[in-house]
Structure formats: structure tokens, C-alpha cells
PDB file of C-alpha atoms in Angstrom:
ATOM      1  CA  UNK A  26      13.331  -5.126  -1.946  1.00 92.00           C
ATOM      2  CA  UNK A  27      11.877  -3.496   1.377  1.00 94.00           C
ATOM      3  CA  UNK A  28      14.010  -3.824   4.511  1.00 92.00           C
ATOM      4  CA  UNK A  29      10.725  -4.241   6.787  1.00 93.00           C
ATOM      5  CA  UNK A  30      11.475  -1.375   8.909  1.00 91.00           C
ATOM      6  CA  UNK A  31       8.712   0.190  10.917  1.00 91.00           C
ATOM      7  CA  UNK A  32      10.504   3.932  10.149  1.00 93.00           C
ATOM      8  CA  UNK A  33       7.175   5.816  11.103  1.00 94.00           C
ATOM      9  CA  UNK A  34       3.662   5.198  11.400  1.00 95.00           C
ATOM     10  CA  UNK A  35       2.238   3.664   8.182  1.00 97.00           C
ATOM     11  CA  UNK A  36       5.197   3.168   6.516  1.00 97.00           C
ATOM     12  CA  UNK A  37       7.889   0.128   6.180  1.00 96.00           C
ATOM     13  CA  UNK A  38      11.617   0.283   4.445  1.00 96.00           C
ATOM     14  CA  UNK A  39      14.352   2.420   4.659  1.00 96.00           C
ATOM     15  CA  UNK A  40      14.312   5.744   5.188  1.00 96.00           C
ATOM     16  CA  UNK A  41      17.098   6.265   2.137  1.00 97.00           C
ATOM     17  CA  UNK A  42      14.342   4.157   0.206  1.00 97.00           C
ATOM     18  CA  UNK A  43      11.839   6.692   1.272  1.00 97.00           C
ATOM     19  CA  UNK A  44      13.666   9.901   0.762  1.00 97.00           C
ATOM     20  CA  UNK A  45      14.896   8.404  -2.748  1.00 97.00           C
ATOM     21  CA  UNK A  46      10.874   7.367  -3.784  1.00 98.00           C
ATOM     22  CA  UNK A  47      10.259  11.432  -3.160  1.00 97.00           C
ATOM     23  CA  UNK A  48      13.385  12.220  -5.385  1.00 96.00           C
ATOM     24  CA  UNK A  49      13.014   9.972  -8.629  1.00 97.00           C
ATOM     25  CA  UNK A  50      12.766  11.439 -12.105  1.00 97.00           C
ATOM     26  CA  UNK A  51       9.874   8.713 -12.830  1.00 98.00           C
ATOM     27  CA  UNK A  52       7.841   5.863 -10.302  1.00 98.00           C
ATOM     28  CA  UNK A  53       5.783   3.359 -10.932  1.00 98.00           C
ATOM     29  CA  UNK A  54       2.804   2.984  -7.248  1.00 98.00           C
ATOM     30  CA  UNK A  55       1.170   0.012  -6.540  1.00 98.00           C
ATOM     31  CA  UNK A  56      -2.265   0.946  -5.159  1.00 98.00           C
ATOM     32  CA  UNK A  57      -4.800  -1.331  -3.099  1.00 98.00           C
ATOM     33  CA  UNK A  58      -7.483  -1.594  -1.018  1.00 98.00           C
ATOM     34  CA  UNK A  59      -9.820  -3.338   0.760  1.00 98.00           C
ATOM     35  CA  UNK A  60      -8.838  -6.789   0.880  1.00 98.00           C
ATOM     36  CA  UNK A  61     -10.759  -7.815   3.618  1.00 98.00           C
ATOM     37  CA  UNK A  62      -9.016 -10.686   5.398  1.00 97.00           C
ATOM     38  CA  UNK A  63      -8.400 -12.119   1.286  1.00 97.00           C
ATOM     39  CA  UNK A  64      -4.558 -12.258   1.738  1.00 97.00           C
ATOM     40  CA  UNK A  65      -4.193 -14.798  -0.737  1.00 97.00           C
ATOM     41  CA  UNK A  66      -5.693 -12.358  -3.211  1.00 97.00           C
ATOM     42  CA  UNK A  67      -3.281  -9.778  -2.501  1.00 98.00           C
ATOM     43  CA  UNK A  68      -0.213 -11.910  -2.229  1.00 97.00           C
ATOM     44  CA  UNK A  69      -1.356 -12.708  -6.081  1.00 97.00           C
ATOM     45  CA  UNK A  70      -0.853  -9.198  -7.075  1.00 98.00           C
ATOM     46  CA  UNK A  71       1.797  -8.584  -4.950  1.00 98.00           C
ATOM     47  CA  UNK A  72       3.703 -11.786  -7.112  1.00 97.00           C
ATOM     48  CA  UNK A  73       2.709 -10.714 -10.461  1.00 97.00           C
ATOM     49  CA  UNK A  74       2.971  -7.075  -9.963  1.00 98.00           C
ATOM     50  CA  UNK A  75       5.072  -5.823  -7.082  1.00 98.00           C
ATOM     51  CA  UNK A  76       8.215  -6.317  -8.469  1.00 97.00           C
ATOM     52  CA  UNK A  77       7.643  -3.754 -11.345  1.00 96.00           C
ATOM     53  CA  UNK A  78       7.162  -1.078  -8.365  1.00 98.00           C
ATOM     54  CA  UNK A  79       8.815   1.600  -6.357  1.00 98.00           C
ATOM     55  CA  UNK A  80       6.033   1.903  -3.592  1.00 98.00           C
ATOM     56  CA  UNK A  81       2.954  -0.135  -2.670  1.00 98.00           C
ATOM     57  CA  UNK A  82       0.329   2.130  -1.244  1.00 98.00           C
ATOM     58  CA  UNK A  83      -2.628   0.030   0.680  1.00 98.00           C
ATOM     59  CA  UNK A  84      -5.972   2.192   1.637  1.00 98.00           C
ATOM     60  CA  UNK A  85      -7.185   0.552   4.204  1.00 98.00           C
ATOM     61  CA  UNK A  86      -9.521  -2.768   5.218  1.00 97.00           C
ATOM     62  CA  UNK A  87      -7.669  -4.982   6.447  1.00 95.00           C
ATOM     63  CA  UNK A  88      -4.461  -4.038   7.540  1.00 97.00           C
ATOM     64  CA  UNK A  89      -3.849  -7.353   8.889  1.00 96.00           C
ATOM     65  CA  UNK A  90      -3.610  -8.578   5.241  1.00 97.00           C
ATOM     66  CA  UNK A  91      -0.209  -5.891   5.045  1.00 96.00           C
ATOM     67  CA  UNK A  92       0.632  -6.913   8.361  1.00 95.00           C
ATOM     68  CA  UNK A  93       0.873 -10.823   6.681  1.00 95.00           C
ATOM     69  CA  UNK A  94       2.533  -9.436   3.305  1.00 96.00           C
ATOM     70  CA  UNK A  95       5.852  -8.574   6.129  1.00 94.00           C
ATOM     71  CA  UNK A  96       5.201 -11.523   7.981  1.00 93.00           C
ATOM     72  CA  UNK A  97       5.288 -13.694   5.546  1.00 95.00           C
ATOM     73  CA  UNK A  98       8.156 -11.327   3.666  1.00 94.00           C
ATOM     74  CA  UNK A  99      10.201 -11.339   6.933  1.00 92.00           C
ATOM     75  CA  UNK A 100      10.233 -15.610   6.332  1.00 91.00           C
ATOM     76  CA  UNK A 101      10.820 -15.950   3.256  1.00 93.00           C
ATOM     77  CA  UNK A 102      13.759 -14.100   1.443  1.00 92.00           C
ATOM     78  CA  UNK A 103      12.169 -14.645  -2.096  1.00 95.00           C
ATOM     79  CA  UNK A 104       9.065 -12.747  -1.526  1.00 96.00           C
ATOM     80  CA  UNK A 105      10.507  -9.998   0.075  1.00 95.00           C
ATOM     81  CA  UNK A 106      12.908  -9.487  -2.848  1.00 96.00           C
ATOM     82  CA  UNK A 107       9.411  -8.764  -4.648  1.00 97.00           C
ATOM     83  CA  UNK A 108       8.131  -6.222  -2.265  1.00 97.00           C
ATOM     84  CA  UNK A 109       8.594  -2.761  -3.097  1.00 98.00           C
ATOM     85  CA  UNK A 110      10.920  -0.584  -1.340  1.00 98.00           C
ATOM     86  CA  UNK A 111       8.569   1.272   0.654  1.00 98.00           C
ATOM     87  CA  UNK A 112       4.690   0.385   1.667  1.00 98.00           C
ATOM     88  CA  UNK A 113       2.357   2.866   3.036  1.00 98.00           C
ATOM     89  CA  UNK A 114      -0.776   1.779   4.668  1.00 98.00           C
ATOM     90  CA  UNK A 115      -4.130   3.739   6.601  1.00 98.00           C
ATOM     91  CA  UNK A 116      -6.334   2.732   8.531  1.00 98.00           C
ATOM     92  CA  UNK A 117      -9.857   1.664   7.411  1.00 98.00           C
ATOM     93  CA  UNK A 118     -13.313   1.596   8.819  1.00 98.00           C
ATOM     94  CA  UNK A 119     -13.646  -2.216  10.176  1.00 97.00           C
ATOM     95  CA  UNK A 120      -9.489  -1.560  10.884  1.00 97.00           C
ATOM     96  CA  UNK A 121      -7.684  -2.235  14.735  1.00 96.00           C
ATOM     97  CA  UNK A 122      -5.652   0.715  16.138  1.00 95.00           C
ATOM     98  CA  UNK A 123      -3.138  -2.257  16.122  1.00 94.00           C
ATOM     99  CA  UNK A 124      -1.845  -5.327  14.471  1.00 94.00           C
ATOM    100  CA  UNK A 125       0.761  -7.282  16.506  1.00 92.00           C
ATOM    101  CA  UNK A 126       2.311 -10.081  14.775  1.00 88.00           C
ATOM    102  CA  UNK A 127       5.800 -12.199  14.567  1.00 86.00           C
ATOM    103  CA  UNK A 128       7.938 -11.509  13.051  1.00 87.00           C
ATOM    104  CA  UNK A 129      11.515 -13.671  11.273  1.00 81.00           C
ATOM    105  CA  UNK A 130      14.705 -12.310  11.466  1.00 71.00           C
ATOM    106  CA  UNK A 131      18.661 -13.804  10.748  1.00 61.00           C
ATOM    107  CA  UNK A 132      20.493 -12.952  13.809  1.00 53.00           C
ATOM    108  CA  UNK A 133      24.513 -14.051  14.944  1.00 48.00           C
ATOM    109  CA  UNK A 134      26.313 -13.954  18.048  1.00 46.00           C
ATOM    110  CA  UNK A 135      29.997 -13.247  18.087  1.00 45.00           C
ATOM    111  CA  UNK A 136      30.404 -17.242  18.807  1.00 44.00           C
ATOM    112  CA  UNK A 137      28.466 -18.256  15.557  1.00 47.00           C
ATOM    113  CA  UNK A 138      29.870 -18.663  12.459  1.00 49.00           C
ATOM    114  CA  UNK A 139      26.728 -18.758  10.579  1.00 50.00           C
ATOM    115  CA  UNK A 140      23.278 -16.755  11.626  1.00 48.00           C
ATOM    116  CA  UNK A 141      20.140 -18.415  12.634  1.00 48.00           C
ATOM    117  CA  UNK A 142      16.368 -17.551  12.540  1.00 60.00           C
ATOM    118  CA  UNK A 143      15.060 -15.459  15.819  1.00 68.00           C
ATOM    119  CA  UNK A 144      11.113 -14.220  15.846  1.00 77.00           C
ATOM    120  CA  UNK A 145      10.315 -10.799  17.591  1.00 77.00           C
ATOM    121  CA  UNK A 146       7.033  -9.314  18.509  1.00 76.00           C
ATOM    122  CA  UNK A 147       6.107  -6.321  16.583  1.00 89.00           C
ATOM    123  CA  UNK A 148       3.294  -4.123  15.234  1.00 91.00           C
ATOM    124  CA  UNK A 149       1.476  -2.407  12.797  1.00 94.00           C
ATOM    125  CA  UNK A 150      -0.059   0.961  13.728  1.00 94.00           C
ATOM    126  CA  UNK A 151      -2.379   2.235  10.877  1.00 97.00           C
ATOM    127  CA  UNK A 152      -3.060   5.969  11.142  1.00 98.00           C
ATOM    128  CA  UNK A 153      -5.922   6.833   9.734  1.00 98.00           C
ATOM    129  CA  UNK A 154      -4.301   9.545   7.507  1.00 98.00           C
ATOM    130  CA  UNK A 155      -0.893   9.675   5.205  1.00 98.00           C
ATOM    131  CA  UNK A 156       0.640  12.160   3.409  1.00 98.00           C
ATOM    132  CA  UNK A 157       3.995  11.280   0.850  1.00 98.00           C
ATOM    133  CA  UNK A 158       6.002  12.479  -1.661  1.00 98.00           C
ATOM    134  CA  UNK A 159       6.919  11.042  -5.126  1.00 98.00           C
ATOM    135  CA  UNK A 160       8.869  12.627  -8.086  1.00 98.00           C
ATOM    136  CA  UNK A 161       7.749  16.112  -6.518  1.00 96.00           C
ATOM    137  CA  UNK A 162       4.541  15.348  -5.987  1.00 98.00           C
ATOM    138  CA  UNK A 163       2.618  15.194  -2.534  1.00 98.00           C
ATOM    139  CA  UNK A 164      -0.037  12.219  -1.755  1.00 98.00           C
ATOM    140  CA  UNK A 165      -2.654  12.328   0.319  1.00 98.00           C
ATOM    141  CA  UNK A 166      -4.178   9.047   1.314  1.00 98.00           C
ATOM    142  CA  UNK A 167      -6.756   7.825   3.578  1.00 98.00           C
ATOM    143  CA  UNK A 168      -9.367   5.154   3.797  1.00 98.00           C
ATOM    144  CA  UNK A 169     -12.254   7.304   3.166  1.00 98.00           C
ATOM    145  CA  UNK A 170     -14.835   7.004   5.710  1.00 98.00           C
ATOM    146  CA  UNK A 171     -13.930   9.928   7.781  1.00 98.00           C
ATOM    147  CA  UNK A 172     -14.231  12.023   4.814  1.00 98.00           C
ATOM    148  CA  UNK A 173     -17.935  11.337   3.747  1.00 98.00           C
ATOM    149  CA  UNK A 174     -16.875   9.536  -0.101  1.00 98.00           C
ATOM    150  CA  UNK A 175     -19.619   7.345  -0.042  1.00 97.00           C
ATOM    151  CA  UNK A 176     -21.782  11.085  -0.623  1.00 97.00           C
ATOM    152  CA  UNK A 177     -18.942  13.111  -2.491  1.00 97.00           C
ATOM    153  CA  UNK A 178     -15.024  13.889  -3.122  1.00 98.00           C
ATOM    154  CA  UNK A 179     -15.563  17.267  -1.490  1.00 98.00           C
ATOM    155  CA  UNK A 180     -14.486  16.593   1.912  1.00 98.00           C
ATOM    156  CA  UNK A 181     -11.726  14.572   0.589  1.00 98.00           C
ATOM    157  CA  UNK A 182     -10.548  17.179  -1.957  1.00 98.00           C
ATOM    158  CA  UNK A 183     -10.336  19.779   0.550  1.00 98.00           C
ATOM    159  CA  UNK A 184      -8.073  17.462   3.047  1.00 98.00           C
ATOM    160  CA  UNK A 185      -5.473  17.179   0.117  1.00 98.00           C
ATOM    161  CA  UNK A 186      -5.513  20.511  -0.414  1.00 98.00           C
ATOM    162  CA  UNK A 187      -5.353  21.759   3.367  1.00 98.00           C
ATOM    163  CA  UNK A 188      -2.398  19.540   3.472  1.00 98.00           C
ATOM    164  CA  UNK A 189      -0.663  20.295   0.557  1.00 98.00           C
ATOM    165  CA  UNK A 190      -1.196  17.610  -2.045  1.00 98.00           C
ATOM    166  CA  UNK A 191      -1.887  17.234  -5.742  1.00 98.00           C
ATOM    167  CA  UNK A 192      -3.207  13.755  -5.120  1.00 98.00           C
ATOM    168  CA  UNK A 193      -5.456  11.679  -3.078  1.00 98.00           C
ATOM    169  CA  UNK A 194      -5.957   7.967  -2.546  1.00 98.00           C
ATOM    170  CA  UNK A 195      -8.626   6.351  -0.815  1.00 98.00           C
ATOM    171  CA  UNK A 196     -10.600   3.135  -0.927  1.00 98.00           C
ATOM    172  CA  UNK A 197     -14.175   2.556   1.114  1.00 98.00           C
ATOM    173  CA  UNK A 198     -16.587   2.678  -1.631  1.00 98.00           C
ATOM    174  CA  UNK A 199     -15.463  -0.828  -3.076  1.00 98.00           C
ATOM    175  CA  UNK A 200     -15.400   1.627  -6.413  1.00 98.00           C
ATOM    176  CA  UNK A 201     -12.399   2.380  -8.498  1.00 98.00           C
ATOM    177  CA  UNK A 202     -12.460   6.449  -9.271  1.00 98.00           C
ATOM    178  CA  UNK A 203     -10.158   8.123 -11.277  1.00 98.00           C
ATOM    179  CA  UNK A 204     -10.949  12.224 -12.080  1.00 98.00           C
ATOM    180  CA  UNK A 205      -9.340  15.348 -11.576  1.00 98.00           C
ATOM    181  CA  UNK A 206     -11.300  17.995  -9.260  1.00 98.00           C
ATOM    182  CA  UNK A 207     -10.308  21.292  -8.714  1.00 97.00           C
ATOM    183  CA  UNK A 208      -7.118  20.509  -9.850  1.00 98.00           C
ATOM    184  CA  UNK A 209      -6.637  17.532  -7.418  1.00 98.00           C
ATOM    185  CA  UNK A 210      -6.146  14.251  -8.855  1.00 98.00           C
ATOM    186  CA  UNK A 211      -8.361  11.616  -7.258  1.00 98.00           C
ATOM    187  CA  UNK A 212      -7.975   7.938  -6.993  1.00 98.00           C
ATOM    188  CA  UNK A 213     -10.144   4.743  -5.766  1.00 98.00           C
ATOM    189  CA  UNK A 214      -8.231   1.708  -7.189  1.00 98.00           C
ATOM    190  CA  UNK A 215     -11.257  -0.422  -6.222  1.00 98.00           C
ATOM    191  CA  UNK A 216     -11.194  -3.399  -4.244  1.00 98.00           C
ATOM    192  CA  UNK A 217      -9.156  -6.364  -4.659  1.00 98.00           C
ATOM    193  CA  UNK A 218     -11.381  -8.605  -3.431  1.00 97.00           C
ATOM    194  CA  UNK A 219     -15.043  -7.494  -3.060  1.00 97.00           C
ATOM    195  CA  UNK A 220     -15.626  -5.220  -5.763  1.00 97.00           C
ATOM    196  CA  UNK A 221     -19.009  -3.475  -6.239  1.00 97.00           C
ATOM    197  CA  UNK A 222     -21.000  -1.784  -8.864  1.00 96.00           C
ATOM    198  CA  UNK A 223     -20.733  -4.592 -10.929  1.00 95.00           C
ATOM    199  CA  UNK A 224     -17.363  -4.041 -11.384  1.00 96.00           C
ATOM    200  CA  UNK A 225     -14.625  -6.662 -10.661  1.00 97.00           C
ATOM    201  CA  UNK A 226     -11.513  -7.311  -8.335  1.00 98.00           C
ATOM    202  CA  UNK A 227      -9.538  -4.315  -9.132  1.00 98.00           C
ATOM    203  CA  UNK A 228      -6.351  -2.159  -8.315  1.00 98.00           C
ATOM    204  CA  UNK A 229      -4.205   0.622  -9.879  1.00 98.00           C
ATOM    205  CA  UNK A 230      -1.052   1.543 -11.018  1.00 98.00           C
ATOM    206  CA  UNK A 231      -0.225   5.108 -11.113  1.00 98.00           C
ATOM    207  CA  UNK A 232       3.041   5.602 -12.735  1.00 98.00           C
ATOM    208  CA  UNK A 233       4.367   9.435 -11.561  1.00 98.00           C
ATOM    209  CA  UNK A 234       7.049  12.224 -13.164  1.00 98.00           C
ATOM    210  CA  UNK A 235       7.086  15.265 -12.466  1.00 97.00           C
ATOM    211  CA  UNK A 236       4.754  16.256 -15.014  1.00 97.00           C
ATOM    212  CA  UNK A 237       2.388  14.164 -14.686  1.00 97.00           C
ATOM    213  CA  UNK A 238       0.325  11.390 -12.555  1.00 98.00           C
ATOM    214  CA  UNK A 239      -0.951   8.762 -14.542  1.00 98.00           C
ATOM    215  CA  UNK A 240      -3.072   5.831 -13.287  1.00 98.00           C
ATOM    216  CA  UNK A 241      -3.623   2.480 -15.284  1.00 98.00           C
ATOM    217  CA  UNK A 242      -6.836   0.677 -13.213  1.00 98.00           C
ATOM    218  CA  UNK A 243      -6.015  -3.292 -13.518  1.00 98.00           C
ATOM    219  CA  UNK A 244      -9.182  -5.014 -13.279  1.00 97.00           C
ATOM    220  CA  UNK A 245     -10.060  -9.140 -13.548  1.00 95.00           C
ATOM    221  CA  UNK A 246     -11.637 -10.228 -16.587  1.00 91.00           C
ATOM    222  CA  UNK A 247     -12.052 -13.644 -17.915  1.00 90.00           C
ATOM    223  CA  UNK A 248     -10.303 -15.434 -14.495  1.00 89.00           C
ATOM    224  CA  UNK A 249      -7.205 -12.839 -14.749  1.00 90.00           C
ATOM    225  CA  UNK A 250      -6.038  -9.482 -14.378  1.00 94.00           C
ATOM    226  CA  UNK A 251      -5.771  -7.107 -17.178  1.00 91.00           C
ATOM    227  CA  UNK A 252      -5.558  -3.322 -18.031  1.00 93.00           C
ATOM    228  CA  UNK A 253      -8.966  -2.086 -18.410  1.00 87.00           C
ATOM    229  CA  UNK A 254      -8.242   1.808 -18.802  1.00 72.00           C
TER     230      UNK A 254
END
């Protein structure tokens, strides 16, 4: 369950849920991207798949959809018991600098026996970059657009690298991608809701040890999701 703390920029939950995510012998990431205002899409996979999770990682376009997923979370004690300890989130190319939005909360006085429901303003503040740890690894993520991958992975590659990752995520094309280059592992889980390519709604699951990274790509195929490779 994520505690739906704002700890730093582009990241919710605990920071003990953080620092434990970076220290696990094995994780299992929840990857998305570009949902584009299709909450209701995302809240799917979020139900059927986010429980199974240590970390949900969103690329980028629209941020508002995460900025619902805690909204809605923050209301409803059921759903957030789903959500995975920590989320990590960039910003993308049609993304705000800022999403404010309500959000619940159970609060008690010293006079009340039992706590009520209060609603404070807060925000999300997508940066457009992100860098992680998991099980020893280092993850670099980023929407994509700033980094030329609608030409090419070099740019991209060579951001991971300058900043000391094994790994990059990134969204933009609409495209899932899964390849090694130059030793970097490099990951598009497609998009959840607009898919191109003739491909369909996609994302990924990367499950992570220290040995490895490896990524199952969940696509939608006859009306529901299944592994595809």
C-alpha cells in the first residue's frame, strides 16, 4: 500500500518504502505510459495488476491521470491498499509543470473520539527526468521527447549512462521497445491507451534481482490483457 506522500519530486510513499524498493533481493515494476487523459484505462491495470508490484513507474502523458490514481486512492481505502508502495512519474511532452488537485485525508482532534474526512490542496510536480534504484540497480527514466527517441536511443543511452544507470524507461513513441544497447537496457512499455504501429494497448512488467532485469510486455488481445513476450 502507498502512504501518498509527496517525499520528492516525482515520487509518492514512504521514504522507508523507497529506501527498502532500492534494497530488495528481487522486485516486480509496474511500467506505463501515455495514458492520455484515459484514467479509466489505467485504473484497469492498476486493479488487475498493481497489487502484484513493488513500484509503479509512469513515463509521462498525462500526469493528471497519476495525479487521479492518489486522488481517487486518498478516498477510497480499498484502492489504495492496491497501489504499490512507491510511484514514480516524469513529465511528458503535452504535460503541465503542475497538477493541483484534492486531496482526502482521516483527521481527529483531541475532542473526537472517532476521525473524520478533511480535503487539502496539493500537487503534483513532474520533473522531466528521474533517476532510482532497485535491487542494486539504477533507473533512468524520462518521457522521451527531450532526448530525440522518435530518431534513435542514442541520446537516451548516453543520459543513462552520464547518470549512472543500467536502465532506461521512457514512453513518447506510443511503441513498446525492449533491447539492450551498449550494455544499457532499454524500455518503452508502449501506451496504454493509444498504441501505434499497429500494435495494441500495452504496458510492462520488469521484474529486477540483482542479476538481472527482465521485462514481460503485457499487451491487449482479444478484449483483454495478456503476456505477449
Amino acid at each position: 500500500m502507498n502512504s501518498l506522500e509527496m517525499i520528492e519530486k516525482g515520487i509518492i510513499g514512504s521514504r522507508e518504502s523507497l529506501l527498502a524498493l532500492e534494497n530488495m533481493e528481487s522486485a516486480r515494476i509496474l511500467i506505463v505510459s501515455d495514458s492520455h487523459g484515459s484514467y479509466l484505462k489505467l485504473k484497469t491495470i492498476l486493479t488487475d495488476y498493481a497489487s502484484e508490484c513493488d513500484a509503479l513507474v509512469f513515463c509521462g502523458d498525462t500526469v493528471a491521470d497519476t495525479a487521479a490514481v492518489v486522488k481517487e486512492a486518498s478516498a477510497d481505502i480499498e484502492f489504495q491498499k492496491i497501489i504499490p508502495p512507491v510511484i514514480f512519474f516524469v513529465r511528458g511532452n503535452t504535460d503541465m509543470a503542475i497538477y493541483p488537485f484534492e486531496m482526502h485525508f482521516q483527521k481527529k482532534s483531541f475532542f473526537e473520539k472517532t476521525p473524520h474526512e478533511g480535503v487539502k490542496l496539493t500537487a503534483l510536480n513532474p520533473p522531466d527526468t528521474l533517476v532510482f534504484k532497485v535491487c542494486g540497480h539504477s533507473f533512468f527514466v524520462t518521457h522521451g521527447h527531450l532526448f530525440s527517441v522518435n530518431i534513435g536511443f542514442e541520446c537516451l543511452v548516453q543520459a543513462a549512462v552520464k547518470n549512472g544507470c543500467d536502465c532506461a524507461l521512457f514512453g513518447h513513441t506510443h511503441v513498446s521497445v525492449d533491447t539492450v544497447i551498449n550494455g544499457i537496457k532499454v524500455v518503452n512499455p508502449g501506451s496504454c491507451a493509444f498504441p501505434r504501429s499497429s500494435q495494441t494497448e500495452r504496458f510492462a512488467i520488469a521484474t529486477v534481482a540483482a542479476s538481472f532485469i527482465d521485462v514481460a510486455e503485457i499487451a491487449k488481445m482479444d478484449g483483454k490483457f495478456s503476456v505477449c513476450r
